[in-house]
Amino acid sequence: MFLFIWVVVSCSEREEIQTPKVEINEPPSIVKFEIDSISHNSAYIRWDSAIDPENDEVKYSVELEGRTVLQNSDSKSYKFQNLEELKNYSGKIIATDSHKNITAKPFTFQTKKYYLTFVKYYNFPVSDQTYGAAVNILKLSDGNYLIGGYEGTFGGYSVYLTKIDYNGNLIWRKGYDIPCESSPPTFKMKEINGEIILTASYYVAKLNLDGVLRWKKRITTYDNGYGDSTINSFTVDAEDNIYVVGTLADITNETHEKGMITKLDKDGAYIWEKQYGSTFTETGSKSMYLRFIDVDLQDNQLLVYGDLDVSGLNSNSNMSRQAFYVRKTDTDGFTIFEKTFHNSETNLGHQLIKRKNGNYLLSSSQKIIEIDKQGQELWAKTIYSPAQMYNMFYSVVETTSGNLFFIGKEGKSGTYFLTDTRGNTIWKKYYNDFPHIIAGSDVVEEADKSFRLAFTFARNYGNYSLYDEIMVIKTDPEGNF
């Protein structure tokens, strides 16, 4: 009996002896993170707060390529700097609580290619405070860049040129005794065989790449006393002959404006000159206004682009209508065909752009259409409606990938945007600097598919004093700077 009781009591005592329960401190939760603003040499990482089950204080560390770059910090962001371009990086975010429990979250990213970007301003050659415009920008065969246009001088406007290097440093700036109109379409310049040819007002000129004037030719036919008479563009053939196109105005005649082509040799001497009218009107009579705005040479034929008043001399319409107009001629100026497009609207010709496929884009400052070599319309796109009178683009170029790059203005802001092959927007950028006024005028695509943009920057000095400057923006391929 005694033995039985002893066994029972012993068992009861053993059952009452329990192993002490150990409290386990849990580590923080895994953090959620985001990496953005990745450039060629930097990136920005940010993360959410980690949740600790015991509400312990949590500190954060960041490792990159096995090296600690941030340690035991309250911060929830970090900027990686001094990185290498086009390199894959890996690392981890480490959350540590007060009991030294850790949770690590790995990450990876790749840096981007390096692109030079900047915004730079340049004064005009004649005066630091004047009016003018940066109309064209060229990438020259010597690796530098030429900006040209018109600037205000005593008694009018004249041609200027400004040369800069790849980094935007000024090489030289020069003004020329060549009259110019205060209208961007009346100035054109191109590099042809290592020389600069430009047209302005009623002059044609040739210069070397250092800006030294070799010759200038005054086309006296345009200098007839009417302000609307002007040269608008030119092209050059394989023998370096120059075909100049423009508008000849004379309000004393039934036809107030005619198109004109002038052929010069490489030294500026006359070869021939012809005037053109058209009867593509709703009345079948002569058009009162025909303007030649741009020209290109293809397959030994000239394609001349402009606009035409299609309402006719005896129209009852209270509103004149300008249609896109194309005339194809041979190199002696004899017409092959002429066509008009979008006759029920008002379309003032602005720029002719040859595409890589041999087709052409015809643009106003608000609309663009594509035609083939035979003059058949393929598609049309209205970028800005006529009601958006302060919104316009001044230049269009086709990129190496076949997309279209537009540059211009919307209100007082400069704008530029990339579209697909038919004008549908891919991305759009603005340059705002209130109270100043900005307008984009021309663009060069670089070999690395980045862009160099020419703007006119109207600096506001207050009291209604606005003076113009040249502004150049260098961007990456997405338009960032």
CSV table of N, CA and C in Angstrom, one decimal, residues 154-257:
chain,number,residue,atom,x,y,z
A,154,PHE,N,19.5,98.0,-87.2
A,154,PHE,CA,19.0,99.3,-87.4
A,154,PHE,C,18.3,99.4,-88.8
A,155,GLY,N,17.0,99.6,-88.7
A,155,GLY,CA,16.2,99.7,-90.0
A,155,GLY,C,15.6,98.4,-90.5
A,156,GLY,N,15.7,97.3,-89.8
A,156,GLY,CA,15.1,96.1,-90.3
A,156,GLY,C,15.7,94.8,-89.7
A,157,TYR,N,15.8,93.8,-90.5
A,157,TYR,CA,16.4,92.5,-90.0
A,157,TYR,C,17.4,92.0,-91.0
A,158,SER,N,18.4,91.3,-90.4
A,158,SER,CA,19.5,90.8,-91.3
A,158,SER,C,19.8,89.4,-90.8
A,159,VAL,N,20.6,88.7,-91.6
A,159,VAL,CA,21.0,87.3,-91.3
A,159,VAL,C,22.1,87.3,-90.3
A,160,TYR,N,22.0,86.3,-89.4
A,160,TYR,CA,23.1,86.0,-88.5
A,160,TYR,C,23.4,84.5,-88.5
A,161,LEU,N,24.6,84.1,-88.1
A,161,LEU,CA,25.0,82.7,-87.9
A,161,LEU,C,25.7,82.6,-86.6
A,162,THR,N,25.5,81.5,-85.9
A,162,THR,CA,26.1,81.2,-84.6
A,162,THR,C,26.6,79.8,-84.6
A,163,LYS,N,27.9,79.6,-84.4
A,163,LYS,CA,28.5,78.2,-84.4
A,163,LYS,C,28.9,77.8,-83.0
A,164,ILE,N,28.5,76.6,-82.7
A,164,ILE,CA,28.8,76.0,-81.3
A,164,ILE,C,29.4,74.6,-81.5
A,165,ASP,N,30.1,74.1,-80.5
A,165,ASP,CA,30.7,72.8,-80.5
A,165,ASP,C,29.7,71.8,-79.9
A,166,TYR,N,30.1,70.5,-79.8
A,166,TYR,CA,29.2,69.5,-79.4
A,166,TYR,C,28.7,69.7,-78.0
A,167,ASN,N,29.5,70.3,-77.1
A,167,ASN,CA,29.1,70.6,-75.7
A,167,ASN,C,28.4,71.9,-75.6
A,168,GLY,N,28.1,72.6,-76.7
A,168,GLY,CA,27.3,73.8,-76.6
A,168,GLY,C,28.2,75.0,-76.4
A,169,ASN,N,29.5,74.9,-76.4
A,169,ASN,CA,30.4,76.1,-76.3
A,169,ASN,C,30.4,76.9,-77.5
A,170,LEU,N,30.3,78.2,-77.4
A,170,LEU,CA,30.3,79.2,-78.5
A,170,LEU,C,31.7,79.1,-79.2
A,171,ILE,N,31.6,79.0,-80.6
A,171,ILE,CA,32.9,79.0,-81.4
A,171,ILE,C,33.0,80.4,-82.0
A,172,TRP,N,31.9,80.9,-82.7
A,172,TRP,CA,31.8,82.2,-83.2
A,172,TRP,C,30.4,82.6,-83.5
A,173,ARG,N,30.1,83.9,-83.6
A,173,ARG,CA,28.8,84.4,-84.0
A,173,ARG,C,29.1,85.6,-84.9
A,174,LYS,N,28.3,85.6,-86.0
A,174,LYS,CA,28.5,86.7,-87.0
A,174,LYS,C,27.2,87.2,-87.6
A,175,GLY,N,27.2,88.5,-87.8
A,175,GLY,CA,26.1,89.1,-88.5
A,175,GLY,C,26.5,89.4,-90.0
A,176,TYR,N,25.5,89.4,-90.9
A,176,TYR,CA,25.8,89.6,-92.3
A,176,TYR,C,24.9,90.7,-92.9
A,177,ASP,N,25.5,91.4,-93.9
A,177,ASP,CA,24.8,92.4,-94.6
A,177,ASP,C,23.9,91.8,-95.6
A,178,ILE,N,23.0,90.9,-95.1
A,178,ILE,CA,22.0,90.2,-96.0
A,178,ILE,C,20.6,90.5,-95.4
A,179,PRO,N,19.8,91.3,-96.0
A,179,PRO,CA,18.4,91.5,-95.5
A,179,PRO,C,17.7,90.2,-95.3
A,180,CYS,N,16.8,90.3,-94.3
A,180,CYS,CA,16.0,89.1,-94.0
A,180,CYS,C,14.6,89.6,-93.5
A,181,GLU,N,13.6,88.7,-93.7
A,181,GLU,CA,12.3,89.0,-93.2
A,181,GLU,C,12.1,88.5,-91.8
A,182,SER,N,11.2,89.1,-91.0
A,182,SER,CA,10.9,88.6,-89.7
A,182,SER,C,9.8,87.5,-89.7
A,183,SER,N,10.1,86.5,-90.5
A,183,SER,CA,9.2,85.4,-90.7
A,183,SER,C,10.1,84.1,-90.9
A,184,PRO,N,10.0,83.1,-90.0
A,184,PRO,CA,10.8,81.9,-90.1
A,184,PRO,C,10.8,81.3,-91.5
A,185,PRO,N,9.7,81.1,-92.2
A,185,PRO,CA,9.7,80.4,-93.5
A,185,PRO,C,10.6,81.1,-94.6
A,186,THR,N,11.0,82.3,-94.4
A,186,THR,CA,11.7,83.0,-95.4
A,186,THR,C,13.2,82.8,-95.3
A,187,PHE,N,13.7,82.0,-94.3
A,187,PHE,CA,15.1,81.8,-94.1
A,187,PHE,C,15.4,80.3,-94.2
A,188,LYS,N,16.3,79.8,-95.0
A,188,LYS,CA,16.7,78.4,-95.1
A,188,LYS,C,18.2,78.4,-95.3
A,189,MET,N,18.8,77.4,-94.6
A,189,MET,CA,20.2,77.1,-94.9
A,189,MET,C,20.5,75.6,-94.8
A,190,LYS,N,21.5,75.2,-95.7
A,190,LYS,CA,21.9,73.8,-95.7
A,190,LYS,C,23.4,73.7,-96.0
A,191,GLU,N,24.0,72.6,-95.5
A,191,GLU,CA,25.4,72.4,-95.9
A,191,GLU,C,25.4,71.4,-97.1
A,192,ILE,N,26.0,71.9,-98.1
A,192,ILE,CA,26.1,71.1,-99.4
A,192,ILE,C,27.6,71.0,-99.7
A,193,ASN,N,28.2,69.8,-99.7
A,193,ASN,CA,29.6,69.6,-100.1
A,193,ASN,C,30.5,70.5,-99.3
A,194,GLY,N,30.3,70.6,-98.0
A,194,GLY,CA,31.3,71.3,-97.2
A,194,GLY,C,31.1,72.8,-97.2
A,195,GLU,N,30.0,73.3,-97.8
A,195,GLU,CA,29.8,74.7,-97.9
A,195,GLU,C,28.3,75.0,-97.3
A,196,ILE,N,28.1,76.2,-96.8
A,196,ILE,CA,26.8,76.6,-96.4
A,196,ILE,C,26.1,77.4,-97.5
A,197,ILE,N,25.0,77.0,-97.9
A,197,ILE,CA,24.1,77.8,-98.8
A,197,ILE,C,22.9,78.3,-98.0
A,198,LEU,N,22.6,79.5,-98.2
A,198,LEU,CA,21.4,80.0,-97.5
A,198,LEU,C,20.6,81.0,-98.4
A,199,THR,N,19.3,81.1,-98.1
A,199,THR,CA,18.5,82.0,-98.8
A,199,THR,C,17.7,82.8,-97.7
A,200,ALA,N,17.5,84.1,-98.0
A,200,ALA,CA,16.8,85.0,-97.1
A,200,ALA,C,16.3,86.2,-97.9
A,201,SER,N,15.0,86.5,-97.7
A,201,SER,CA,14.4,87.6,-98.4
A,201,SER,C,14.6,87.5,-99.9
A,202,TYR,N,15.4,88.3,-100.6
A,202,TYR,CA,15.7,88.1,-102.0
A,202,TYR,C,17.1,87.9,-102.3
A,203,TYR,N,17.8,87.2,-101.3
A,203,TYR,CA,19.3,86.9,-101.5
A,203,TYR,C,19.5,85.4,-101.4
A,204,VAL,N,20.6,85.0,-102.2
A,204,VAL,CA,21.2,83.7,-102.0
A,204,VAL,C,22.6,83.9,-101.7
A,205,ALA,N,23.2,83.1,-100.8
A,205,ALA,CA,24.6,83.3,-100.4
A,205,ALA,C,25.2,82.0,-100.2
A,206,LYS,N,26.6,82.0,-100.3
A,206,LYS,CA,27.4,80.8,-100.1
A,206,LYS,C,28.5,81.2,-99.2
A,207,LEU,N,28.8,80.3,-98.1
A,207,LEU,CA,29.8,80.6,-97.1
A,207,LEU,C,30.6,79.3,-96.9
A,208,ASN,N,31.8,79.5,-96.3
A,208,ASN,CA,32.5,78.3,-95.9
A,208,ASN,C,32.1,77.9,-94.4
A,209,LEU,N,32.6,76.9,-93.9
A,209,LEU,CA,32.2,76.4,-92.5
A,209,LEU,C,32.7,77.3,-91.4
A,210,ASP,N,33.5,78.2,-91.7
A,210,ASP,CA,34.0,79.2,-90.7
A,210,ASP,C,33.2,80.5,-90.8
A,211,GLY,N,32.1,80.5,-91.7
A,211,GLY,CA,31.3,81.7,-91.8
A,211,GLY,C,31.8,82.8,-92.7
A,212,VAL,N,32.8,82.5,-93.4
A,212,VAL,CA,33.4,83.5,-94.4
A,212,VAL,C,32.5,83.5,-95.6
A,213,LEU,N,32.0,84.7,-96.0
A,213,LEU,CA,31.1,84.8,-97.1
A,213,LEU,C,31.9,84.7,-98.4
A,214,ARG,N,31.5,83.8,-99.3
A,214,ARG,CA,32.2,83.6,-100.6
A,214,ARG,C,31.5,84.4,-101.6
A,215,TRP,N,30.2,84.4,-101.7
A,215,TRP,CA,29.5,85.3,-102.6
A,215,TRP,C,28.0,85.4,-102.1
A,216,LYS,N,27.4,86.5,-102.5
A,216,LYS,CA,25.9,86.6,-102.3
A,216,LYS,C,25.3,87.2,-103.5
A,217,LYS,N,24.1,86.7,-103.8
A,217,LYS,CA,23.5,87.1,-105.1
A,217,LYS,C,22.1,87.7,-104.8
A,218,ARG,N,21.8,88.8,-105.2
A,218,ARG,CA,20.5,89.4,-105.1
A,218,ARG,C,19.7,89.1,-106.3
A,219,ILE,N,18.6,88.4,-106.0
A,219,ILE,CA,17.6,88.0,-107.1
A,219,ILE,C,16.7,89.2,-107.3
A,220,THR,N,17.0,90.0,-108.3
A,220,THR,CA,16.3,91.3,-108.4
A,220,THR,C,14.8,91.2,-108.7
A,221,THR,N,14.4,90.0,-109.3
A,221,THR,CA,13.0,89.8,-109.6
A,221,THR,C,12.1,89.9,-108.3
A,222,TYR,N,12.7,89.4,-107.2
A,222,TYR,CA,11.9,89.4,-106.0
A,222,TYR,C,11.9,90.8,-105.3
A,223,ASP,N,13.0,91.5,-105.6
A,223,ASP,CA,13.1,92.9,-105.0
A,223,ASP,C,12.3,93.9,-105.8
A,224,ASN,N,11.0,93.7,-105.8
A,224,ASN,CA,10.1,94.5,-106.6
A,224,ASN,C,9.3,95.5,-105.9
A,225,GLY,N,9.6,95.7,-104.6
A,225,GLY,CA,9.0,96.7,-103.8
A,225,GLY,C,7.8,96.2,-103.0
A,226,TYR,N,7.4,94.9,-103.2
A,226,TYR,CA,6.3,94.4,-102.5
A,226,TYR,C,6.8,93.4,-101.4
A,227,GLY,N,6.3,93.7,-100.2
A,227,GLY,CA,6.8,93.0,-99.0
A,227,GLY,C,6.6,91.5,-99.1
A,228,ASP,N,5.6,91.0,-99.8
A,228,ASP,CA,5.3,89.6,-99.8
A,228,ASP,C,6.1,88.9,-100.9
A,229,SER,N,6.9,89.6,-101.7
A,229,SER,CA,7.8,89.0,-102.6
A,229,SER,C,9.0,88.5,-101.8
A,230,THR,N,9.3,87.2,-101.8
A,230,THR,CA,10.4,86.7,-101.1
A,230,THR,C,10.8,85.3,-101.5
A,231,ILE,N,12.1,85.0,-101.4
A,231,ILE,CA,12.6,83.6,-101.6
A,231,ILE,C,12.2,82.8,-100.3
A,232,ASN,N,11.8,81.6,-100.5
A,232,ASN,CA,11.4,80.8,-99.4
A,232,ASN,C,12.3,79.5,-99.2
A,233,SER,N,12.9,79.0,-100.2
A,233,SER,CA,13.6,77.8,-100.1
A,233,SER,C,14.5,77.5,-101.3
A,234,PHE,N,15.2,76.4,-101.3
A,234,PHE,CA,16.1,76.1,-102.4
A,234,PHE,C,16.5,74.6,-102.3
A,235,THR,N,17.0,74.1,-103.4
A,235,THR,CA,17.6,72.7,-103.5
A,235,THR,C,18.7,72.8,-104.4
A,236,VAL,N,19.6,71.8,-104.4
A,236,VAL,CA,20.8,71.7,-105.2
A,236,VAL,C,20.9,70.4,-106.0
A,237,ASP,N,21.3,70.5,-107.2
A,237,ASP,CA,21.4,69.2,-108.0
A,237,ASP,C,22.8,68.7,-108.0
A,238,ALA,N,23.1,67.6,-108.7
A,238,ALA,CA,24.4,66.9,-108.7
A,238,ALA,C,25.5,67.8,-109.2
A,239,GLU,N,25.2,68.8,-110.1
A,239,GLU,CA,26.2,69.7,-110.6
A,239,GLU,C,26.3,70.9,-109.8
A,240,ASP,N,25.7,71.0,-108.6
A,240,ASP,CA,25.8,72.1,-107.7
A,240,ASP,C,25.0,73.3,-108.2
A,241,ASN,N,24.1,73.1,-109.2
A,241,ASN,CA,23.2,74.2,-109.6
A,241,ASN,C,22.2,74.4,-108.5
A,242,ILE,N,21.7,75.6,-108.3
A,242,ILE,CA,20.8,75.9,-107.2
A,242,ILE,C,19.5,76.3,-107.7
A,243,TYR,N,18.4,75.7,-107.3
A,243,TYR,CA,17.0,76.0,-107.7
A,243,TYR,C,16.4,76.7,-106.5
A,244,VAL,N,16.1,78.0,-106.7
A,244,VAL,CA,15.5,78.8,-105.7
A,244,VAL,C,14.0,78.9,-106.0
A,245,VAL,N,13.1,78.8,-104.9
A,245,VAL,CA,11.7,78.9,-105.1
A,245,VAL,C,11.2,80.0,-104.1
A,246,GLY,N,10.1,80.7,-104.6
A,246,GLY,CA,9.5,81.7,-103.7
A,246,GLY,C,8.2,82.3,-104.3
A,247,THR,N,7.9,83.4,-103.8
A,247,THR,CA,6.6,84.1,-104.1
A,247,THR,C,6.9,85.4,-104.7
A,248,LEU,N,6.3,85.7,-105.8
A,248,LEU,CA,6.4,87.0,-106.5
A,248,LEU,C,5.0,87.8,-106.3
A,249,ALA,N,5.0,88.9,-105.6
A,249,ALA,CA,3.8,89.6,-105.3
A,249,ALA,C,3.7,90.8,-106.1
A,250,ASP,N,2.5,91.2,-106.5
A,250,ASP,CA,2.2,92.4,-107.3
A,250,ASP,C,0.7,92.7,-107.3
A,251,ILE,N,0.3,93.5,-106.4
A,251,ILE,CA,-1.2,93.8,-106.3
A,251,ILE,C,-1.8,94.6,-107.4
A,252,THR,N,-0.9,95.1,-108.3
A,252,THR,CA,-1.5,95.8,-109.5
A,252,THR,C,-2.0,94.9,-110.5
A,253,ASN,N,-1.7,93.6,-110.4
A,253,ASN,CA,-2.1,92.6,-111.4
A,253,ASN,C,-3.3,91.8,-110.9
A,254,GLU,N,-4.0,91.2,-111.9
A,254,GLU,CA,-5.1,90.3,-111.5
A,254,GLU,C,-4.7,89.2,-110.6
A,255,THR,N,-3.6,88.6,-110.8
A,255,THR,CA,-3.0,87.6,-110.0
A,255,THR,C,-2.0,88.3,-109.0
A,256,HIS,N,-2.4,88.3,-107.7
A,256,HIS,CA,-1.6,89.1,-106.8
A,256,HIS,C,-0.3,88.4,-106.4
A,257,GLU,N,-0.3,87.1,-106.4
A,257,GLU,CA,0.9,86.4,-106.0
A,257,GLU,C,1.1,85.2,-106.9
